[in-house]
mmCIF file of C-alpha atoms in Angstrom:
data_model
loop_
_atom_site.group_PDB
_atom_site.id
_atom_site.type_symbol
_atom_site.label_atom_id
_atom_site.label_comp_id
_atom_site.label_asym_id
_atom_site.label_seq_id
_atom_site.Cartn_x
_atom_site.Cartn_y
_atom_site.Cartn_z
ATOM 1 C CA MET A 655 180.225 191.810 -45.896
ATOM 2 C CA HIS A 656 181.420 188.312 -44.960
ATOM 3 C CA ILE A 657 178.411 186.705 -46.687
ATOM 4 C CA SER A 658 179.117 188.704 -49.804
ATOM 5 C CA LYS A 659 182.670 187.355 -49.973
ATOM 6 C CA LEU A 660 181.463 183.788 -49.428
ATOM 7 C CA LEU A 661 178.857 184.163 -52.157
ATOM 8 C CA ALA A 662 181.410 185.678 -54.524
ATOM 9 C CA ASN A 663 183.851 182.817 -53.827
ATOM 10 C CA ARG A 664 181.088 180.281 -54.386
ATOM 11 C CA GLN A 665 180.159 181.949 -57.664
ATOM 12 C CA GLU A 666 183.774 181.880 -58.845
ATOM 13 C CA GLU A 667 184.063 178.190 -57.965
ATOM 14 C CA GLU A 668 180.888 177.381 -59.870
ATOM 15 C CA GLU A 669 182.048 179.330 -62.912
ATOM 16 C CA GLU A 670 185.431 177.581 -62.862
ATOM 17 C CA ALA A 671 183.700 174.211 -62.566
ATOM 18 C CA ALA A 672 181.378 175.046 -65.457
ATOM 19 C CA ALA A 673 184.301 176.162 -67.634
ATOM 20 C CA ALA A 674 186.230 172.994 -66.765
ATOM 21 C CA ALA A 675 183.187 170.823 -67.541
ATOM 22 C CA ALA A 676 182.702 172.545 -70.891
ATOM 23 C CA ALA A 677 186.363 172.064 -71.822
ATOM 24 C CA ALA A 678 186.253 168.404 -70.780
ATOM 25 C CA ALA A 679 183.092 167.783 -72.798
ATOM 26 C CA ALA A 680 184.600 169.392 -75.907
ATOM 27 C CA TRP A 681 187.788 167.345 -75.540
ATOM 28 C CA SER A 682 185.779 164.166 -75.006
ATOM 29 C CA ARG A 683 183.696 164.768 -78.155
ATOM 30 C CA GLN A 684 186.810 165.371 -80.253
ATOM 31 C CA LEU A 685 188.512 162.251 -78.906
ATOM 32 C CA THR A 686 185.426 160.101 -79.479
ATOM 33 C CA SER A 687 185.034 161.431 -82.994
ATOM 34 C CA LEU A 688 188.664 160.649 -83.813
ATOM 35 C CA ARG A 689 188.341 157.137 -82.370
ATOM 36 C CA PHE A 690 185.347 156.392 -84.569
ATOM 37 C CA LEU A 691 187.045 157.769 -87.644
ATOM 38 C CA LYS A 692 189.992 155.475 -86.893
ATOM 39 C CA SER A 693 187.700 152.487 -86.340
ATOM 40 C CA GLU A 694 185.969 153.112 -89.662
ATOM 41 C CA ALA A 695 189.345 153.282 -91.400
ATOM 42 C CA ASP A 696 190.344 150.051 -89.642
ATOM 43 C CA LEU A 697 187.158 148.346 -90.867
ATOM 44 C CA GLU A 698 187.862 149.452 -94.416
ATOM 45 C CA TYR A 699 191.418 148.128 -94.128
ATOM 46 C CA ILE A 700 190.152 144.778 -92.780
ATOM 47 C CA GLU A 701 187.651 144.524 -95.616
ATOM 48 C CA ARG A 702 190.310 145.210 -98.251
ATOM 49 C CA ARG A 703 192.765 142.844 -96.553
ATOM 50 C CA LEU A 704 190.181 140.032 -96.463
ATOM 51 C CA LYS A 705 189.408 140.511 -100.137
ATOM 52 C CA LEU A 706 193.105 140.510 -101.015
ATOM 53 C CA ASP A 707 193.767 137.401 -98.889
ATOM 54 C CA PHE A 708 190.847 135.646 -100.531
ATOM 55 C CA ILE A 709 192.005 136.549 -104.027
ATOM 56 C CA ASN A 710 195.576 135.490 -103.266
ATOM 57 C CA GLY A 711 194.433 132.235 -101.612
ATOM 58 C CA ALA A 712 192.048 131.413 -104.443
ATOM 59 C CA SER A 713 194.661 132.086 -107.107
ATOM 60 C CA ALA A 714 197.191 129.910 -105.246
ATOM 61 C CA ARG A 715 194.678 127.037 -105.110
ATOM 62 C CA GLY A 716 193.456 127.708 -108.609
ATOM 63 C CA SER A 717 189.788 127.877 -107.542
ATOM 64 C CA PHE A 718 187.335 130.044 -105.721
ATOM 65 C CA ALA A 719 185.747 128.487 -102.648
ATOM 66 C CA LYS A 720 182.287 129.962 -102.186
ATOM 67 C CA GLU A 721 182.184 128.866 -98.542
ATOM 68 C CA ASN A 722 185.137 131.148 -97.760
ATOM 69 C CA VAL A 723 183.496 134.114 -99.456
ATOM 70 C CA THR A 724 180.286 133.571 -97.502
ATOM 71 C CA GLY A 725 182.133 133.245 -94.196
ATOM 72 C CA ILE A 726 184.231 136.320 -94.838
ATOM 73 C CA LEU A 727 181.217 138.408 -95.822
ATOM 74 C CA GLU A 728 179.230 137.245 -92.762
ATOM 75 C CA ASN A 729 182.143 138.144 -90.468
ATOM 76 C CA LEU A 730 182.403 141.538 -92.108
ATOM 77 C CA LYS A 731 178.656 142.121 -91.736
ATOM 78 C CA SER A 732 178.812 141.271 -88.037
ATOM 79 C CA ILE A 733 181.767 143.618 -87.518
ATOM 80 C CA LYS A 734 179.914 146.429 -89.279
ATOM 81 C CA ALA A 735 176.773 145.763 -87.209
ATOM 82 C CA LYS A 736 178.785 145.995 -83.973
ATOM 83 C CA HIS A 737 180.367 149.206 -85.184
ATOM 84 C CA SER A 738 176.960 150.699 -85.997
ATOM 85 C CA LEU A 739 175.727 149.775 -82.517
ATOM 86 C CA LEU A 740 178.718 151.510 -80.958
ATOM 87 C CA ARG A 741 178.078 154.573 -83.107
ATOM 88 C CA CYS A 742 174.488 154.718 -81.826
ATOM 89 C CA GLN A 743 175.725 154.463 -78.247
ATOM 90 C CA VAL A 744 178.163 157.324 -78.825
ATOM 91 C CA SER A 745 175.295 159.370 -80.231
ATOM 92 C CA GLN A 746 173.293 158.731 -77.059
ATOM 93 C CA ILE A 747 176.286 159.706 -74.900
ATOM 94 C CA THR A 748 176.724 162.906 -76.897
ATOM 95 C CA ASP A 749 173.054 163.760 -76.364
ATOM 96 C CA ALA A 750 173.481 163.132 -72.627
ATOM 97 C CA GLN A 751 176.520 165.433 -72.599
ATOM 98 C CA LYS A 752 174.467 168.154 -74.282
ATOM 99 C CA GLY A 753 171.784 167.766 -71.629
ATOM 100 C CA SER A 754 174.366 167.899 -68.846
ATOM 101 C CA MET A 755 175.927 171.060 -70.216
ATOM 102 C CA GLU A 756 172.506 172.701 -70.487
ATOM 103 C CA LEU A 757 171.761 171.706 -66.884
ATOM 104 C CA ILE A 758 175.098 173.144 -65.716
ATOM 105 C CA ARG A 759 174.368 176.358 -67.577
ATOM 106 C CA ASN A 760 170.880 176.637 -66.067
ATOM 107 C CA ARG A 761 172.133 175.963 -62.547
ATOM 108 C CA LEU A 762 174.941 178.482 -62.931
ATOM 109 C CA SER A 763 172.433 181.072 -64.104
ATOM 110 C CA THR A 764 170.160 180.281 -61.159
ATOM 111 C CA ALA A 765 173.088 180.553 -58.734
ATOM 112 C CA MET A 766 174.083 183.925 -60.188
ATOM 113 C CA GLU A 767 170.506 185.198 -59.848
ATOM 114 C CA LEU A 768 170.382 183.939 -56.254
ATOM 115 C CA ILE A 769 173.637 185.731 -55.442
ATOM 116 C CA LYS A 770 172.290 188.977 -56.917
ATOM 117 C CA HIS A 771 169.071 188.581 -54.950
ATOM 118 C CA CYS A 772 171.004 187.971 -51.698
ATOM 119 C CA GLN A 773 173.197 190.985 -52.327
ATOM 120 C CA GLN A 774 170.189 193.190 -53.011
ATOM 121 C CA ALA A 775 168.272 191.855 -49.997
ATOM 122 C CA SER A 776 171.221 192.538 -47.705
ATOM 123 C CA HIS A 777 171.606 196.033 -49.192
ATOM 124 C CA LEU A 778 175.142 195.331 -50.320
ATOM 125 C CA GLU A 779 176.575 196.989 -53.355
ATOM 126 C CA VAL A 780 176.112 194.786 -56.402
ATOM 127 C CA GLU A 781 179.307 194.550 -58.372
ATOM 128 C CA SER A 782 179.291 193.740 -62.051
ATOM 129 C CA LEU A 783 181.066 190.636 -63.276
ATOM 130 C CA ALA A 784 184.822 190.868 -63.530
ATOM 131 C CA GLU A 785 186.370 190.550 -66.975
ATOM 132 C CA SER A 786 187.422 186.941 -66.352
ATOM 133 C CA GLU A 787 183.918 186.081 -65.140
ATOM 134 C CA GLN A 788 182.386 187.637 -68.248
ATOM 135 C CA GLU A 789 184.807 185.661 -70.426
ATOM 136 C CA SER A 790 183.866 182.445 -68.594
ATOM 137 C CA ALA A 791 180.156 183.136 -69.071
ATOM 138 C CA MET A 792 180.669 183.873 -72.786
ATOM 139 C CA PHE A 793 182.803 180.725 -73.161
ATOM 140 C CA LEU A 794 180.116 178.628 -71.495
ATOM 141 C CA ASP A 795 177.408 180.096 -73.738
ATOM 142 C CA SER A 796 179.488 179.529 -76.879
ATOM 143 C CA THR A 797 180.281 175.961 -75.800
ATOM 144 C CA ILE A 798 176.619 175.168 -75.223
ATOM 145 C CA THR A 799 175.733 176.684 -78.593
ATOM 146 C CA SER A 800 178.434 174.693 -80.385
ATOM 147 C CA ILE A 801 177.388 171.467 -78.665
ATOM 148 C CA THR A 802 173.746 171.850 -79.641
ATOM 149 C CA ALA A 803 174.564 172.947 -83.196
ATOM 150 C CA GLU A 804 177.250 170.323 -83.767
ATOM 151 C CA ASP A 805 176.561 167.268 -85.890
ATOM 152 C CA SER A 806 179.455 164.930 -85.174
ATOM 153 C CA PRO A 807 181.112 162.921 -88.009
ATOM 154 C CA ALA A 808 180.412 159.671 -86.148
ATOM 155 C CA GLN A 809 176.682 160.326 -86.514
ATOM 156 C CA THR A 810 176.723 161.180 -90.214
ATOM 157 C CA THR A 811 179.073 158.490 -91.527
ATOM 158 C CA SER A 812 177.522 155.346 -92.971
ATOM 159 C CA PHE A 813 178.733 152.172 -94.589
#
């Protein structure tokens, strides 16, 4: 009976950890997505501001300096290239998060099967999952499904 309680406690801890990991991953994806949307808006603002500054400076001088235009455009291109690189890195991190969540799900499933096997081998009564445990399992499954089906805005946006 003592082993059964230990196994049940261990199972509850693993389910709570899996639910916490799923919630953290979802929050992290949302935060990252919002950060990249903000950075894209910032880049657009910088681009417009540079154009406006150039137009205002050129009209104040009465001429257009081609060197300034070239320098401004090269700076803008380098900023956009860095942003694209960061977007690719976020995509790789998101893929790693998906893999981690799948691994957590598989290990939780394996642990639950092991607990059932131990209970059956020790001839203890096998209890069905409590309502909260069933909700946690459903939440984990839905989180994994949404992670694998999700196509984040940071991956689809282009300049």
